[in-house]
Amino acid sequence: MEEKLTQRSVWEKILNKLRKRSLWMLHYCTGCGAIELPPTMTARFDMERFGITPMVTPRQADILLITGYLSAKTLKRVILTYEQMQAPKWVVGFGSCTINGGMYWNSYATIKKLDRYVPVEIYIAGCMPRPEAIINSFNVLIQRIDEGKANSWKDYYENYDYYKKNQEAVLGKFDTLVDIKDDAKKFNIV
Amino acid sequence: MEYKTENEIIKEIKKVFKQAKCSIKKERRIEVILNKRNIMEFALRMQKNWDFPHLSAISCVDWIDEKQFELVYHFWSYNKKVLVSAKIRIPREKEPHTDSIASLWQPAKFFERDIHEMFGVVFDGNNELEKYILTDWDGPPPMRKDFITREFALNFYSYREYNPEWLQEIIKQGDKND
Amino acid sequence: MIEKREYELFIGPNHAGISGNYSLHLTLEGDKIIKAKTDAGYLHRGFEKLMEERLFIQNIAIVCRICVPDPDPNEENYARAIEEIAGIEVPERGKYIRTLVLELARLASHLFTFGGHAGSIGLYSLPNWTVADRDRIMELFEELTGGRVYHIFILPGGVRRDIPKGFKKRVMEVMDYLEKRLPEYDDLFFENAIFIKRSKGIGIMTPEQAITWGATGPNIRACGIPADIRKDDPYEAYPYIDFEIPTRTEGDAYARAMVRRAEFVQSINIVRQVIENMPEGPVWNKIPNPLKWKVPAGDAYVRTESSKGEFAYYLVSNGGQKPYRVHVRGASVTHGVHILENLLVGARIEDASQIMFSLDACPPEIDR
Amino acid sequence: MSTILWIVFYPIIAFIIGLFMLGYARKFTARVQRRYGPPWHQLIFDIVKLMSKKTNISHGYMHDIAIMMLLGGTLLTLLFIPVPGFHYFAQYGDMLVIMYIILIPSLGMALGVGETANPNGSIGISRALMMLAGYDVAFALSFIGMAMLNHTTSMYQLMLIQQQHGISSWGIVVNPFLGIAALIALQGMMGEKPFEVFIAPHEIATGPMVEMGGKYLGIMMIQHCIGVFLEITIFINLFLGGAKNWIELIVKLFVVFTVLLSVNAVFGRFRTDDAVRFMWKIPVAFAIIGLLIVIL
């Protein structure tokens, strides 16, 4: 997924400058790393300084945090949630469990490589990353948005079949009520 | 006689279940080996007459060599402060049947449903034995010893290929000197 | 006849009112809940299976990852089960340090639950205060064990290392700080008129129900039964420490919160006692070479009082290098499933998330 | 000519003031929670981000109209509020007109959210309308008291009277009971805790806004900015003697908003029926006492 720099019109640059300071994170703790989110949100590490606040519904959220391992049952809900989110959306993978299965590499229930199922923008190292690492990753995400390089979400629309094939390999046939290809054409993303 | 309460309890159990083998493993721990037919009555007496109101857990151990499942019922008494672990053995078939004590103990509903899911043991009398944790899992009961999770994971999920040059050199050096 | 129209509402896995990844399937009529069915399994990793494929020493790293808010009772249970089977004796100082770690974990977990409970009724200022103060304890853990949340510190035979110089003074400072903060929590939350109005009479459990449903820990002590494993089935250094078991009689969400608050005060004085009379001596009783170590055959049922209730391990070893079977009995196995379903019936939607937070149900323990 | 200029620029000024008020609200709550909080102009980033979303899921034609109705209702109400320098509409429309028009945004939201067919949304709407019934009683009573006191129902005359006679004639000074009743009703109207029952994230996942995303949420946020400015200005005009110039208005806005936020930061949420029961008990009692004083 090379850095596809869209032709950067001035308007897009200004938008990115303003857009980068307001990222709404989905309040969904999918795994064990979610215990480090409250300290990041509350008084000591306070990520609201960067304009990042937890939002409750996928419609309003921009960042989907996959905090640690992802069991197959949660994967189905994560895919449903991811497809409900509005377009410039980014997935942040916490810890080594999303990179290569982590400590549960030989478990029958968890998936091993996250970006086969949803396009991932940023991985954070650590078997449960610390609050400082989480805030550092948000800053990297802000910088990538600023430079217009945070385009992993376009990948989901462009080669949706690749993702669909992997998802159904693990979960079998299931319908997410969201027609991605039709959305891609309707909102001319592809 | 430093295990006073423990011996009293064993005497009471022995009175009713003659052939039960009772032993004191350590302070506050009694082990009772029963026949699988009278676990239902044992549980009833535990709750009603012998004042053991708390069913801490029902564990299931898969003795694959002896072709048996072992169900261990842990009862705890708040007043006597003793834990009685009643063990029964059931044959290790595809769907072994045993009596359910869910009607007496509410926590047993969860444990029996969990053991049904993980081992495939059917508890007669418990009508809530549906899939609860492994709803999206259609494989064999995973906790049985003959299901190897490592093999399943390696060929069901795909891993990230990661062999950078520095790793290959180390492997090469390794091959040279052993 | 008024025509009753019921509808279903999924308080699904992705919901702010649910602690962790867990979902409730409610059948409602208007605002009242008629039938509730919990749905777990979202955090299932098959721990018990993974532990059967690892050596005894390898399991130490994976064991603490079962319950996230309160990981230390897992390590404690696993280590003590092996010691019981193999007959290893833990030195006195090791026992005291283990008790210190367990009580600090209880304080951290209680602070987390105060915040969760306050968040569930809309008071978002308290989570900010309590989670920030919880970070002071996280720093102590980081200094002692190297990890903020997962400590991998309690090994079979004792603890991994002795406490560093000056650590006792810092623990005392944090304890004084927490004690100074408690009155402010009272003003903001525990004596807040709206919290009392919202939580009194919600999710009431009678003492008989508490026993038959298998409630343990703060939930049963809130119904007036002083059942605490640290007193009934003492382990580590608890026999040498004197502390009371706080109980209340109402058995509702308010009583459970107040019992946790009283336990918080008790834990602070336990930590002080442990620090004051901690004996000198070794902290770890050397076990044979861990890579080839064969634990003799046998089984043990070991119980610990975690902040959520009775946490028990049933460990069976057949004399091999790997544990033959580990059954994890999480504390929320009864609270989060059947007790929650029973208490939700008749409650209203607003109280659904508060009942779950007051029971302190922690989904990873249910799914393992 | 100047009226047209005013009609165009007045909503923009109201939006900007409301924007900084909400930025101040987030910073104030953050400071109560012992943390640093976002910058003042955080809402500019939020609204620009929402407006520049690529996919905006619409839930049908009615849903789009309702969002327009929401914003339109608020702008219409805004024009009838007298502010320093602009009171052309206010002369003709009195307080009863404002009380009527102010309900349009709530009904618009109810219409639109009903279309999204999300149970959380419909529960949120039923709560919002119940809350509306709750605080409107106290608000209406306190307004009737002020109208009888000054023998006029037009907000503009009320404001002029209070400005001429100085502080002694302010509504809250003359009859504090009506003032307190209106203040509590205002807390409910603004949806601040303890009356924030319809945006309860922990119970019904932000209630009505559960299916709103992208541009729709952006417009709702603009409406919320203007709504904040509007509701507090009504209270100021009725009870704090309006404002001769914009500086005085802004100062009063932030003072009243601080009072509301300080209650919002340290209280939990009522249950829906408790909230309405509270609203019909205490503020209504204050209002009746105030009315009795006015009558006798």
JSON list of C-alpha atoms in Angstrom, two decimals, chain A residues 1 12-13 21 25 35 47 49 60 74 76 80 84 86 97 104-105 130 132 137 139-140 152 163 167 180 189:
[
{"chain": "A", "resi": 1, "resn": "MET", "atom": "CA", "xyz": [0.00, 0.00, 0.00]},
{"chain": "A", "resi": 12, "resn": "GLU", "atom": "CA", "xyz": [-7.45, 19.80, 0.62]},
{"chain": "A", "resi": 13, "resn": "LYS", "atom": "CA", "xyz": [-4.34, 21.06, 2.43]},
{"chain": "A", "resi": 21, "resn": "ARG", "atom": "CA", "xyz": [-7.00, 18.38, 15.28]},
{"chain": "A", "resi": 25, "resn": "MET", "atom": "CA", "xyz": [-12.22, 7.65, 18.88]},
{"chain": "A", "resi": 35, "resn": "ILE", "atom": "CA", "xyz": [-7.52, -0.91, 30.21]},
{"chain": "A", "resi": 47, "resn": "MET", "atom": "CA", "xyz": [-5.73, 13.03, 25.10]},
{"chain": "A", "resi": 49, "resn": "ARG", "atom": "CA", "xyz": [-5.76, 18.23, 24.47]},
{"chain": "A", "resi": 60, "resn": "GLN", "atom": "CA", "xyz": [-19.71, 9.67, 14.75]},
{"chain": "A", "resi": 74, "resn": "THR", "atom": "CA", "xyz": [-15.44, -9.98, 17.95]},
{"chain": "A", "resi": 76, "resn": "LYS", "atom": "CA", "xyz": [-17.54, -10.07, 13.00]},
{"chain": "A", "resi": 80, "resn": "LEU", "atom": "CA", "xyz": [-19.89, -4.49, 11.12]},
{"chain": "A", "resi": 84, "resn": "GLN", "atom": "CA", "xyz": [-20.79, 1.75, 9.64]},
{"chain": "A", "resi": 86, "resn": "GLN", "atom": "CA", "xyz": [-17.99, 7.46, 8.03]},
{"chain": "A", "resi": 97, "resn": "CYS", "atom": "CA", "xyz": [-1.54, -9.44, 19.08]},
{"chain": "A", "resi": 104, "resn": "TYR", "atom": "CA", "xyz": [-2.13, -16.15, 21.53]},
{"chain": "A", "resi": 105, "resn": "TRP", "atom": "CA", "xyz": [-0.36, -17.28, 18.36]},
{"chain": "A", "resi": 130, "resn": "ARG", "atom": "CA", "xyz": [1.49, 2.31, 27.57]},
{"chain": "A", "resi": 132, "resn": "GLU", "atom": "CA", "xyz": [2.46, 7.47, 26.35]},
{"chain": "A", "resi": 137, "resn": "SER", "atom": "CA", "xyz": [0.69, 7.01, 17.97]},
{"chain": "A", "resi": 139, "resn": "ASN", "atom": "CA", "xyz": [0.40, 12.28, 17.17]},
{"chain": "A", "resi": 140, "resn": "VAL", "atom": "CA", "xyz": [1.87, 10.20, 14.34]},
{"chain": "A", "resi": 152, "resn": "SER", "atom": "CA", "xyz": [-5.59, 3.41, 4.41]},
{"chain": "A", "resi": 163, "resn": "TYR", "atom": "CA", "xyz": [-10.86, -8.16, 2.42]},
{"chain": "A", "resi": 167, "resn": "GLN", "atom": "CA", "xyz": [-13.26, -12.25, 6.22]},
{"chain": "A", "resi": 180, "resn": "ILE", "atom": "CA", "xyz": [-19.27, -0.95, 0.02]},
{"chain": "A", "resi": 189, "resn": "ILE", "atom": "CA", "xyz": [-14.01, 7.49, -3.50]}
]
